[in-house]
Amino acid sequence: MSDYETVIGIETHAQLCTASKMFCRCQVPASAVGGGDSQQPSPPNSLVCPVCLGMPGALPVANRQAVEQVLIAALALNCRIPERSWFDRKNYHYPDLPKGYQISQSQSPLGRNGWIDIQVDATIKRIAISDVHLEEDTGKLTHVGGSSLIDFNRSGVPLMEIVTAPDMSSVDEVREYALELRRLLRYLGLCSGNMEQGAMRFEANVSIRPQGSSTLGARVEIKNLNSFRALLRSVEYEIERQQRALQQGLPIDRETRGWDEEKGVTYVQRSKETAEDYRYFPEPDLPVLEIDTVWVERLRQQMAELPQQRRTRFASQYGLSPYEIALLTEDRDTAEYFEAAANAGRELDISPKVAANWITGDLFGLLNAAHRDIGDVRIPPRQLVELLALLAENAINIPTAKHVLRVMFETGQAPKEIVVAEGLGQIADRDRLASLADSVLDAHPDIVAQYKGGKQTVLRFLVGQVMKATQGRADPQLASQLLEEKLRSA
Amino acid sequence: MLTPEEVGHIAGLARLGLSPEEIQTFGKQLSAILDYAHTLARLDTEQVAPTATVLALENVLAPDRAEPSLSQEDALANSPQVQDGQFRVTAIME
Ligand SMILES: [Zn+2]
């Protein structure tokens, strides 16, 4: 494997979070914004107008929100923002493109020469971002027999394209890049990141060369990768395919390949056009964008905290482990849930560490089992902390706390209500537990004998009997202590 | 003068099928148009900043508020072939 060096660049199309389209005010279809399963898909061609149908004489007007979202992304990706930017027409003919051109940006992207840091194992690697620009989506084609059916609801939906330099050298780096980019865009509220709904799509450029060789092999472009899985599998396949070709002395052609998800292979696509053939020229219907520092600074102020900033802050402010931080900062909702819990914990004397444990342990478990996101959870962070406070003051034990959490998760009830309603308060009454311990010992003379014979692990069984007799409500530590005292003195 | 290959390539990009005679005819016409446009190249633009537009406007942006679209019926009204609420065209096989 290490006989070859791999060079990979990624292009990402991310759908922005806008209500209306890029150049007209048609509504962005629900399935395209990641609106959740509850939303019915709009009937085909019901969210279209003369602009997004490419009718002659229609005048496009750019969406301010979309422009600002791309500028924010460019800032977050440490790009240089140009003073002037404009749109270009990319000319090609295809049935899903009603105008005969796509409005895109070629000469003056909204961001250039940026970077993003990714972490693979323990190493930070900086990936250069060469270009961040704005363009419009095409319609959707469905092939039926000898015909194609076209739905233009997606036509004109704003897309941000983010292009990296060929800076990645392994599938692991590609994965971390794609995940970190998705995290960043979600944190900033720029893209839902919902892969099933096509909110992020990728293209990968892969080339290899023998280790130590200075000339890079031909660049192979893999198109239309609509999921993380397709991105990673196709890049892995392509690296192996190219290595095999070199080993066998076969040439690697500069070409465009598609990805066959079912067969798990890339295949040659007839390359449609070269860059020249697109005959880019400035879009005459759209005035230029003058981007002054006042505008840029205002956007910079609006920018939410970035994942990397939040990770650094969580480490210093809460003293969490890198693993806990990674789990808690995976998305903004989780991070904010934790912070709200940590704040409530300050009043109730629950440490951030304890709150973090319960969130990443039991709460994540419940969420996963229910296929839900933390954004929809019915437990307010403060109530989670109230539950932990009940535990801390020994009003309930751990198994009861887990049970109460489950009920809170299902019903949204407050922990104290549940404890009272179900009579779950922990039994820490010394006399009551002592008499229970006596009856357990009386009932199991054989176990008592084993203990006295030196087999001290049977104590666990006896504690279990006390717990059973109290439906799990006994304070297990106190029960254990009382049993041990009695066994020693008996 | 454009070569017949160049004319054929340009016609291909525009999805036009031209006969050899048409390539001859249109090739001459297209070359003449390009030559005429080329007279602009004689101007001295040394002191002129490149521009992407001649519109004396900038930052014409609309607020992101969705407005009603056409009805599906109106959207499809000009289409010669319609199926299931969609435009139907001959399939293009890649
Ligand atoms: Zn429209």
Coordinates of C-alpha atoms and ligand atoms in Angstrom, one line a residue:
Chain A
M1 CA 0.0 0.0 0.0
S2 CA 2.7 2.5 1.0
D3 CA 4.4 2.1 -2.4
Y4 CA 2.1 4.8 -3.6
E5 CA 1.2 8.3 -2.6
T6 CA -2.4 9.4 -3.0
V7 CA -3.6 12.9 -3.7
I8 CA -7.3 13.7 -3.2
G9 CA -9.4 16.9 -3.6
I10 CA -13.1 17.2 -2.7
E11 CA -15.8 19.4 -4.2
T12 CA -18.9 19.7 -2.0
H13 CA -22.3 21.0 -3.0
A14 CA -24.2 22.1 0.1
Q15 CA -27.7 23.3 0.0
L16 CA -28.2 26.5 1.8
C17 CA -30.9 27.1 4.4
T18 CA -33.1 29.6 2.7
A19 CA -36.9 29.9 2.4
S20 CA -36.9 31.0 -1.3
K21 CA -34.8 30.1 -4.3
M22 CA -31.6 31.7 -5.5
F23 CA -32.9 34.0 -8.2
C24 CA -36.7 34.0 -7.8
R25 CA -38.9 33.9 -4.8
C26 CA -40.4 30.5 -5.3
Q27 CA -40.4 28.5 -2.1
V28 CA -37.5 25.9 -1.7
P29 CA -39.2 22.5 -1.7
A30 CA -39.6 21.0 1.8
S31 CA -37.7 17.8 0.9
A32 CA -34.8 20.0 -0.1
V33 CA -34.4 21.8 3.2
G34 CA -34.4 18.8 5.4
G35 CA -37.8 19.7 6.9
G36 CA -38.2 16.2 8.5
D37 CA -40.4 13.3 7.6
S38 CA -43.6 14.9 8.5
Q39 CA -43.5 17.3 5.6
Q40 CA -45.2 16.0 2.4
P41 CA -43.2 16.5 -0.7
S42 CA -44.6 19.2 -2.9
P43 CA -46.3 18.1 -6.1
P44 CA -43.9 18.3 -9.1
N45 CA -43.7 21.6 -10.9
S46 CA -45.8 23.4 -8.2
L47 CA -42.9 25.6 -6.9
V48 CA -41.8 27.1 -10.2
C49 CA -42.1 30.5 -12.0
P50 CA -40.9 32.1 -15.2
V51 CA -37.4 32.6 -13.7
C52 CA -36.7 29.1 -12.6
L53 CA -38.4 27.6 -15.7
G54 CA -36.0 29.7 -17.9
M55 CA -38.7 31.5 -19.7
P56 CA -37.5 34.3 -22.1
G57 CA -37.6 37.8 -20.5
A58 CA -37.7 36.6 -16.9
L59 CA -35.4 38.7 -14.7
P60 CA -33.4 37.0 -11.9
V61 CA -32.8 38.8 -8.6
A62 CA -30.3 37.3 -6.2
N63 CA -31.3 36.2 -2.7
R64 CA -29.6 38.3 -0.1
Q65 CA -29.7 35.5 2.5
A66 CA -28.0 33.0 0.2
V67 CA -25.2 35.5 -0.6
E68 CA -24.7 36.2 3.1
Q69 CA -24.7 32.6 4.0
V70 CA -22.0 31.8 1.5
L71 CA -20.0 34.8 2.8
I72 CA -20.3 33.5 6.3
A73 CA -19.1 30.1 5.2
A74 CA -16.2 31.7 3.4
L75 CA -15.3 33.6 6.6
A76 CA -15.6 30.5 8.7
L77 CA -13.3 28.7 6.2
N78 CA -10.7 31.5 6.6
C79 CA -11.1 32.6 3.0
R80 CA -10.2 35.9 1.4
I81 CA -13.4 37.8 0.4
P82 CA -13.1 39.8 -2.8
E83 CA -14.3 43.4 -3.0
R84 CA -16.2 42.7 -6.1
S85 CA -17.9 39.4 -7.0
W86 CA -20.3 38.5 -9.8
F87 CA -22.2 35.6 -11.3
D88 CA -21.2 33.8 -14.5
R89 CA -23.2 31.7 -17.0
K90 CA -22.1 28.2 -17.4
N91 CA -23.5 27.1 -20.7
Y92 CA -24.5 23.5 -21.5
H93 CA -27.6 21.8 -22.7
Y94 CA -29.4 19.2 -20.6
P95 CA -33.1 18.7 -20.1
D96 CA -32.9 19.5 -16.3
L97 CA -31.4 22.9 -17.1
P98 CA -34.2 25.0 -18.7
K99 CA -32.2 28.1 -19.5
G100 CA -29.4 26.3 -21.4
Y101 CA -27.0 27.6 -18.8
Q102 CA -26.5 27.4 -15.0
I103 CA -25.9 30.6 -13.1
S104 CA -22.7 30.0 -11.2
Q105 CA -19.5 31.8 -10.3
S106 CA -16.3 31.1 -12.1
Q107 CA -14.1 34.2 -12.1
S108 CA -14.9 35.8 -8.8
P109 CA -16.0 33.3 -6.1
L110 CA -17.3 34.8 -2.8
G111 CA -14.3 33.1 -1.0
R112 CA -10.8 32.1 -2.0
N113 CA -7.6 30.8 -0.4
G114 CA -9.0 29.6 2.9
W115 CA -8.4 26.5 5.0
I116 CA -10.0 24.1 7.5
D117 CA -8.2 22.0 10.1
I118 CA -9.0 18.4 10.4
Q119 CA -7.9 15.9 13.0
V120 CA -6.9 12.3 12.0
D121 CA -5.8 10.2 15.0
A122 CA -3.9 12.7 17.1
T123 CA -2.6 14.8 14.2
I124 CA -4.1 18.1 13.0
K125 CA -3.9 18.6 9.3
R126 CA -4.7 21.8 7.4
I127 CA -6.7 21.4 4.2
A128 CA -6.6 24.3 1.8
I129 CA -9.9 25.6 0.5
S130 CA -9.4 27.0 -2.9
D131 CA -12.9 28.3 -3.8
V132 CA -16.3 28.9 -2.1
H133 CA -19.0 30.0 -4.5
L134 CA -22.7 30.3 -5.1
E135 CA -24.7 28.6 -7.8
E136 CA -28.2 27.2 -8.5
D137 CA -29.4 23.7 -8.6
T138 CA -31.0 22.0 -11.6
G139 CA -34.3 20.3 -12.0
K140 CA -34.8 16.6 -11.3
L141 CA -35.0 14.0 -14.1
T142 CA -36.7 10.7 -13.8
H143 CA -36.2 8.2 -16.7
V144 CA -39.3 6.3 -17.7
G145 CA -39.0 4.0 -20.7
G146 CA -37.7 6.0 -23.6
S147 CA -38.7 9.3 -21.9
S148 CA -37.4 11.6 -19.2
L149 CA -39.8 13.3 -16.9
I150 CA -38.7 16.7 -15.4
D151 CA -39.7 18.3 -12.2
F152 CA -38.3 21.8 -11.9
N153 CA -39.1 22.3 -8.2
R154 CA -35.4 22.1 -7.4
S155 CA -34.4 24.3 -10.3
G156 CA -32.8 27.4 -8.9
V157 CA -32.4 26.2 -5.3
P158 CA -29.3 27.9 -3.9
L159 CA -26.2 25.7 -3.6
M160 CA -22.8 26.5 -2.1
E161 CA -19.8 24.8 -3.7
I162 CA -16.7 24.3 -1.6
V163 CA -13.6 23.2 -3.4
T164 CA -10.5 22.0 -1.6
A165 CA -6.9 21.9 -2.9
P166 CA -5.7 18.3 -3.6
D167 CA -4.5 18.1 0.0
M168 CA -5.9 14.8 1.3
S169 CA -3.9 11.6 1.1
S170 CA -6.1 8.9 2.6
V171 CA -9.7 7.8 2.9
D172 CA -9.5 8.7 6.7
E173 CA -8.6 12.3 5.8
V174 CA -11.5 12.5 3.4
R175 CA -13.9 11.2 6.1
E176 CA -12.7 13.7 8.7
Y177 CA -12.8 16.5 6.2
A178 CA -16.3 15.7 5.1
L179 CA -17.5 15.4 8.7
E180 CA -15.8 18.5 9.9
L181 CA -17.2 20.5 7.0
R182 CA -20.7 19.2 7.7
R183 CA -20.3 20.0 11.4
L184 CA -19.2 23.5 10.6
L185 CA -22.1 24.2 8.2
R186 CA -24.6 22.8 10.6
Y187 CA -23.2 24.9 13.5
L188 CA -23.5 28.0 11.4
G189 CA -27.0 27.1 10.4
L190 CA -26.0 27.3 6.7
C191 CA -26.9 23.7 5.7
S192 CA -29.1 21.0 7.2
G193 CA -26.4 18.5 6.4
N194 CA -29.2 16.0 5.8
M195 CA -27.6 13.5 3.5
E196 CA -30.8 11.5 2.8
Q197 CA -32.4 14.6 1.4
G198 CA -29.4 15.5 -0.7
A199 CA -28.4 18.5 1.3
M200 CA -24.7 17.6 0.7
R201 CA -23.3 16.1 -2.4
F202 CA -19.7 15.4 -3.3
E203 CA -17.2 15.0 -6.2
A204 CA -13.7 13.6 -5.6
N205 CA -10.5 14.0 -7.6
V206 CA -8.1 11.1 -7.1
S207 CA -4.6 10.7 -8.4
I208 CA -1.7 8.6 -7.3
R209 CA 2.0 8.3 -7.9
P210 CA 4.7 5.9 -7.0
Q211 CA 6.3 6.9 -3.7
G212 CA 9.1 9.4 -4.3
S213 CA 8.1 10.1 -7.9
S214 CA 7.7 13.8 -8.5
T215 CA 5.1 13.6 -11.3
L216 CA 1.5 13.0 -10.3
G217 CA -0.6 10.6 -12.2
A218 CA -3.6 11.6 -14.3
R219 CA -6.5 13.2 -12.3
V220 CA -9.6 11.1 -12.2
E221 CA -12.8 12.8 -11.2
I222 CA -15.6 10.9 -9.5
K223 CA -19.0 12.6 -9.9
N224 CA -22.4 12.4 -8.3
L225 CA -21.5 11.1 -4.8
N226 CA -24.7 11.6 -2.8
S227 CA -23.7 10.2 0.6
F228 CA -20.7 10.0 2.9
R229 CA -20.7 6.3 2.2
A230 CA -20.6 6.7 -1.5
L231 CA -17.8 9.3 -1.2
L232 CA -15.6 7.1 1.0
R233 CA -16.2 3.8 -0.8
S234 CA -15.7 5.3 -4.2
V235 CA -12.4 7.0 -3.2
E236 CA -11.2 3.8 -1.6
Y237 CA -12.1 1.8 -4.8
E238 CA -10.5 4.4 -7.0
I239 CA -7.2 4.3 -5.1
E240 CA -7.0 0.6 -5.4
R241 CA -8.0 0.6 -9.0
Q242 CA -5.3 3.1 -9.9
Q243 CA -2.6 1.2 -7.9
R244 CA -3.5 -2.0 -9.6
A245 CA -3.3 -0.3 -13.0
L246 CA 0.1 1.1 -12.2
Q247 CA 1.4 -2.3 -11.0
Q248 CA 0.2 -3.9 -14.2
G249 CA 1.9 -1.2 -16.3
L250 CA -1.5 0.1 -17.5
P251 CA -2.1 3.8 -18.2
I252 CA -4.4 5.8 -16.0
D253 CA -6.4 8.2 -18.2
R254 CA -7.5 11.6 -17.1
E255 CA -11.3 11.0 -17.1
T256 CA -14.6 11.4 -15.4
R257 CA -16.0 8.4 -13.6
G258 CA -19.4 7.6 -12.1
W259 CA -20.0 5.5 -9.0
D260 CA -22.2 2.4 -9.1
E261 CA -23.5 2.1 -5.6
E262 CA -24.8 -1.5 -6.0
K263 CA -21.7 -3.0 -7.7
G264 CA -19.3 -0.8 -5.6
V265 CA -17.3 0.2 -8.6
T266 CA -16.4 3.4 -10.5
Y267 CA -17.0 3.4 -14.2
V268 CA -15.9 5.7 -17.1
Q269 CA -18.4 8.3 -18.1
R270 CA -18.4 9.8 -21.5
S271 CA -17.0 13.2 -20.6
K272 CA -19.5 15.7 -21.7
E273 CA -17.6 19.0 -21.9
T274 CA -14.3 20.5 -21.1
A275 CA -14.0 23.6 -19.1
E276 CA -13.6 25.7 -22.2
D277 CA -16.8 24.2 -23.7
Y278 CA -18.9 25.8 -20.9
R279 CA -18.1 29.2 -22.4
Y280 CA -18.4 31.0 -19.1
F281 CA -19.2 34.7 -19.3
P282 CA -20.5 37.3 -16.8
E283 CA -24.3 37.0 -16.2
P284 CA -25.6 40.2 -17.8
D285 CA -29.0 40.1 -15.9
L286 CA -27.4 40.3 -12.4
P287 CA -25.6 43.4 -11.2
V288 CA -22.2 42.9 -9.5
L289 CA -21.8 42.5 -5.7
E290 CA -19.7 45.1 -4.0
I291 CA -18.6 43.6 -0.8
D292 CA -17.3 46.3 1.6
T293 CA -15.7 45.8 5.0
V294 CA -18.8 47.0 6.8
W295 CA -20.8 44.3 5.4
V296 CA -18.2 41.6 6.0
E297 CA -17.7 42.7 9.6
R298 CA -21.4 42.7 10.3
L299 CA -21.5 39.1 9.1
R300 CA -18.5 38.2 11.1
Q301 CA -20.3 39.5 14.2
Q302 CA -23.4 37.4 13.4
M303 CA -21.3 34.3 13.0
A304 CA -22.1 31.6 15.6
E305 CA -19.3 29.9 17.5
L306 CA -17.4 27.4 15.3
P307 CA -16.9 23.7 16.3
Q308 CA -13.2 24.2 16.8
Q309 CA -13.7 27.2 19.0
R310 CA -16.3 25.4 21.0
R311 CA -14.0 22.3 21.5
T312 CA -11.2 24.5 22.8
R313 CA -13.6 26.3 25.2
F314 CA -15.2 23.1 26.5
A315 CA -11.7 21.8 27.4
S316 CA -10.7 24.8 29.4
Q317 CA -14.1 25.7 30.8
Y318 CA -15.5 22.3 31.8
G319 CA -12.4 20.2 32.1
L320 CA -13.9 17.4 29.9
S321 CA -11.9 14.7 28.2
P322 CA -11.2 14.9 24.4
Y323 CA -13.6 12.0 23.9
E324 CA -16.4 13.6 25.8
I325 CA -15.8 16.9 24.0
A326 CA -16.0 15.1 20.7
L327 CA -19.3 13.6 21.6
L328 CA -20.8 16.8 23.0
T329 CA -19.7 19.1 20.2
E330 CA -20.7 16.8 17.3
D331 CA -23.6 19.2 16.6
R332 CA -24.8 22.5 18.0
D333 CA -28.0 21.2 19.6
T334 CA -26.0 18.7 21.7
A335 CA -23.4 21.3 22.7
E336 CA -26.1 23.7 23.7
Y337 CA -28.0 21.1 25.6
F338 CA -24.9 20.3 27.6
E339 CA -24.1 23.9 28.3
A340 CA -27.6 24.5 29.6
A341 CA -27.3 21.5 31.9
A342 CA -23.8 22.6 33.0
N343 CA -25.3 26.1 33.9
A344 CA -28.2 24.6 35.8
G345 CA -25.7 22.3 37.5
R346 CA -23.9 25.2 39.0
E347 CA -26.9 26.1 41.1
L348 CA -27.7 22.5 42.1
D349 CA -24.1 21.6 42.7
I350 CA -23.9 19.0 39.9
S351 CA -20.5 19.1 38.1
P352 CA -20.3 19.4 34.3
K353 CA -18.5 16.1 34.2
V354 CA -21.5 14.3 35.8
A355 CA -23.9 16.0 33.5
A356 CA -21.7 15.1 30.5
N357 CA -21.6 11.4 31.6
W358 CA -25.4 11.2 31.8
I359 CA -25.9 13.0 28.5
T360 CA -23.4 11.0 26.5
G361 CA -24.4 7.7 28.3
D362 CA -28.0 7.2 29.2
L363 CA -29.6 10.1 27.3
F364 CA -27.7 9.3 24.0
G365 CA -28.8 5.7 24.5
L366 CA -32.4 6.6 24.8
L367 CA -32.2 9.0 21.8
N368 CA -30.5 6.3 19.6
A369 CA -33.0 3.7 20.5
A370 CA -35.9 6.1 19.6
H371 CA -34.1 7.4 16.5
R372 CA -34.5 10.9 17.8
D373 CA -32.3 14.0 17.8
I374 CA -31.5 15.9 21.0
G375 CA -33.4 18.9 19.5
D376 CA -36.7 17.0 20.0
V377 CA -35.9 15.6 23.5
R378 CA -38.7 16.2 26.0
I379 CA -36.4 16.6 29.0
P380 CA -35.4 20.2 29.6
P381 CA -31.7 20.3 30.6
R382 CA -32.6 21.7 34.0
Q383 CA -34.8 18.7 34.8
L384 CA -32.0 16.4 33.9
V385 CA -29.9 18.2 36.4
E386 CA -32.7 18.0 39.0
L387 CA -32.7 14.2 38.5
L388 CA -28.9 14.1 39.1
A389 CA -29.4 16.2 42.2
L390 CA -31.9 13.7 43.6
L391 CA -29.2 11.0 42.9
A392 CA -26.5 13.1 44.5
E393 CA -28.4 13.6 47.7
N394 CA -29.2 9.9 47.8
A395 CA -33.0 10.4 47.5
I396 CA -32.8 7.8 44.7
N397 CA -30.3 5.2 43.7
I398 CA -28.7 4.7 40.2
P399 CA -31.0 2.0 38.9
T400 CA -34.0 4.2 39.9
A401 CA -32.4 7.3 38.3
K402 CA -32.1 5.4 35.1
H403 CA -35.7 4.3 35.3
V404 CA -36.9 7.9 36.0
L405 CA -34.8 9.2 33.1
R406 CA -36.6 6.8 30.8
V407 CA -40.0 7.9 32.1
M408 CA -38.9 11.6 31.7
F409 CA -37.8 10.8 28.2
E410 CA -41.2 9.3 27.3
T411 CA -43.6 11.6 29.2
G412 CA -41.7 14.8 29.7
Q413 CA -42.7 14.7 33.4
A414 CA -40.4 16.3 36.0
P415 CA -38.2 13.9 38.0
K416 CA -39.6 14.7 41.4
E417 CA -43.2 14.1 40.2
I418 CA -42.2 10.7 38.9
V419 CA -40.4 9.7 42.1
V420 CA -43.4 10.7 44.2
A421 CA -46.0 9.2 41.9
E422 CA -44.2 5.9 41.6
G423 CA -43.0 5.8 45.2
L424 CA -39.4 5.5 44.1
G425 CA -37.6 7.3 46.9
Q426 CA -34.5 5.6 48.0
I427 CA -34.7 3.7 51.4
A428 CA -31.7 5.0 53.3
D429 CA -33.4 4.4 56.7
R430 CA -30.8 2.6 58.8
D431 CA -33.2 0.7 61.0
R432 CA -35.5 -0.4 58.2
L433 CA -32.6 -1.7 56.1
A434 CA -31.0 -3.4 59.1
S435 CA -34.1 -5.4 59.8
L436 CA -34.3 -6.3 56.1
A437 CA -30.7 -7.4 56.2
D438 CA -31.5 -9.7 59.2
S439 CA -34.3 -11.4 57.4
V440 CA -32.2 -11.9 54.3
L441 CA -29.4 -13.5 56.4
D442 CA -32.0 -15.7 58.2
A443 CA -33.4 -16.9 54.8
H444 CA -30.0 -17.9 53.4
P445 CA -28.0 -19.8 56.0
D446 CA -26.0 -21.6 53.2
I447 CA -24.8 -18.3 51.7
V448 CA -23.9 -17.1 55.2
A449 CA -21.8 -20.2 55.6
Q450 CA -20.1 -19.7 52.3
Y451 CA -19.2 -16.1 53.3
K452 CA -17.7 -17.3 56.6
G453 CA -15.8 -20.0 54.7
G454 CA -14.0 -17.1 53.0
K455 CA -16.0 -16.6 49.8
Q456 CA -16.7 -12.9 50.3
T457 CA -18.0 -12.4 46.8
V458 CA -21.4 -13.8 47.9
L459 CA -22.0 -10.5 49.7
R460 CA -23.1 -9.2 46.3
F461 CA -25.9 -11.8 46.2
L462 CA -27.1 -10.8 49.6
V463 CA -27.2 -7.1 48.6
G464 CA -29.2 -8.2 45.6
Q465 CA -31.7 -9.9 47.9
V466 CA -32.2 -6.6 49.9
M467 CA -32.6 -4.7 46.6
K468 CA -35.2 -7.2 45.5
A469 CA -37.1 -7.0 48.7
T470 CA -37.3 -3.2 48.2
Q471 CA -38.0 -3.2 44.4
G472 CA -34.6 -1.7 43.9
R473 CA -35.1 1.2 46.2
A474 CA -32.6 0.4 49.0
D475 CA -29.5 2.4 49.2
P476 CA -27.1 -0.4 48.0
Q477 CA -24.0 1.0 49.7
L478 CA -25.7 1.2 53.1
A479 CA -27.3 -2.2 52.6
S480 CA -23.9 -3.7 51.8
Q481 CA -22.3 -2.0 54.8
L482 CA -25.0 -3.3 57.1
L483 CA -24.8 -6.8 55.8
E484 CA -21.1 -6.9 56.2
E485 CA -21.2 -5.7 59.8
K486 CA -23.8 -8.3 60.7
L487 CA -21.8 -11.1 59.0
R488 CA -18.6 -10.1 60.8
S489 CA -20.3 -9.9 64.2
A490 CA -22.4 -13.0 63.8
Chain B
M1 CA -11.4 31.5 -40.6
L2 CA -12.9 28.7 -38.5
T3 CA -12.1 25.1 -39.5
P4 CA -15.0 22.8 -40.3
E5 CA -14.1 20.8 -37.2
E6 CA -14.4 23.9 -35.0
V7 CA -17.8 24.7 -36.6
G8 CA -18.9 21.1 -36.0
H9 CA -17.8 21.3 -32.4
I10 CA -19.6 24.5 -31.7
A11 CA -22.7 23.2 -33.4
G12 CA -22.5 20.1 -31.2
L13 CA -22.4 22.2 -28.0
A14 CA -25.5 23.9 -29.2
R15 CA -27.0 20.5 -30.0
L16 CA -27.4 21.4 -33.7
G17 CA -26.8 18.7 -36.4
L18 CA -25.3 20.4 -39.5
S19 CA -24.8 18.8 -42.9
P20 CA -21.3 19.3 -44.5
E21 CA -22.9 22.0 -46.8
E22 CA -24.3 23.8 -43.8
I23 CA -21.0 23.7 -42.0
Q24 CA -19.5 25.4 -45.0
T25 CA -22.3 28.1 -45.1
F26 CA -22.5 28.8 -41.4
G27 CA -18.8 28.5 -41.0
K28 CA -18.2 31.4 -43.3
Q29 CA -21.0 33.5 -41.7
L30 CA -19.7 32.8 -38.2
S31 CA -16.1 33.6 -39.1
A32 CA -17.3 36.9 -40.6
I33 CA -19.2 37.7 -37.3
L34 CA -16.1 36.9 -35.3
D35 CA -13.9 39.0 -37.5
Y36 CA -16.3 41.9 -37.1
A37 CA -16.3 41.6 -33.3
H38 CA -12.5 41.5 -33.5
T39 CA -12.4 45.1 -34.7
L40 CA -12.9 45.9 -30.9
A41 CA -9.5 44.3 -30.3
R42 CA -7.9 47.3 -32.0
L43 CA -9.0 49.6 -29.2
D44 CA -6.3 50.5 -26.6
T45 CA -7.8 49.2 -23.3
E46 CA -4.5 49.5 -21.4
Q47 CA -6.0 52.2 -19.0
V48 CA -9.4 50.5 -18.7
A49 CA -10.2 48.2 -15.8
P50 CA -11.8 44.9 -16.8
T51 CA -15.5 44.9 -16.1
A52 CA -18.1 42.2 -15.8
T53 CA -21.1 44.3 -16.5
V54 CA -22.2 47.6 -18.0
L55 CA -25.0 48.0 -15.6
A56 CA -24.6 51.0 -13.3
L57 CA -26.1 49.0 -10.4
E58 CA -24.7 47.0 -7.6
N59 CA -26.0 44.7 -4.8
V60 CA -29.4 44.3 -6.1
L61 CA -30.7 41.7 -3.7
A62 CA -34.1 40.5 -2.6
P63 CA -35.0 39.5 0.9
D64 CA -35.5 35.8 1.4
R65 CA -39.2 35.6 1.5
A66 CA -41.1 32.9 -0.4
E67 CA -43.9 34.1 -2.6
P68 CA -46.6 32.1 -4.5
S69 CA -45.4 30.3 -7.6
L70 CA -47.3 29.4 -10.7
S71 CA -49.9 26.6 -10.5
Q72 CA -48.7 23.3 -11.8
E73 CA -51.3 23.6 -14.6
D74 CA -49.9 27.0 -15.7
A75 CA -46.3 25.8 -15.4
L76 CA -47.0 22.9 -17.8
A77 CA -49.3 24.8 -20.1
N78 CA -46.6 25.3 -22.9
S79 CA -45.2 21.8 -22.7
P80 CA -46.0 19.6 -25.8
Q81 CA -45.8 16.5 -23.7
V82 CA -46.8 16.1 -20.0
Q83 CA -46.9 13.1 -17.8
D84 CA -47.7 12.9 -14.1
G85 CA -47.5 16.6 -13.5
Q86 CA -44.0 16.7 -15.2
F87 CA -42.5 17.8 -18.5
R88 CA -41.9 14.8 -20.7
V89 CA -39.0 14.8 -23.2
T90 CA -37.1 12.1 -25.1
A91 CA -34.7 10.4 -22.8
I92 CA -31.1 11.4 -23.2
M93 CA -28.8 8.5 -22.7
E94 CA -25.3 9.2 -21.6
Ligands
ZN1 ZN -39.2 30.4 -9.5

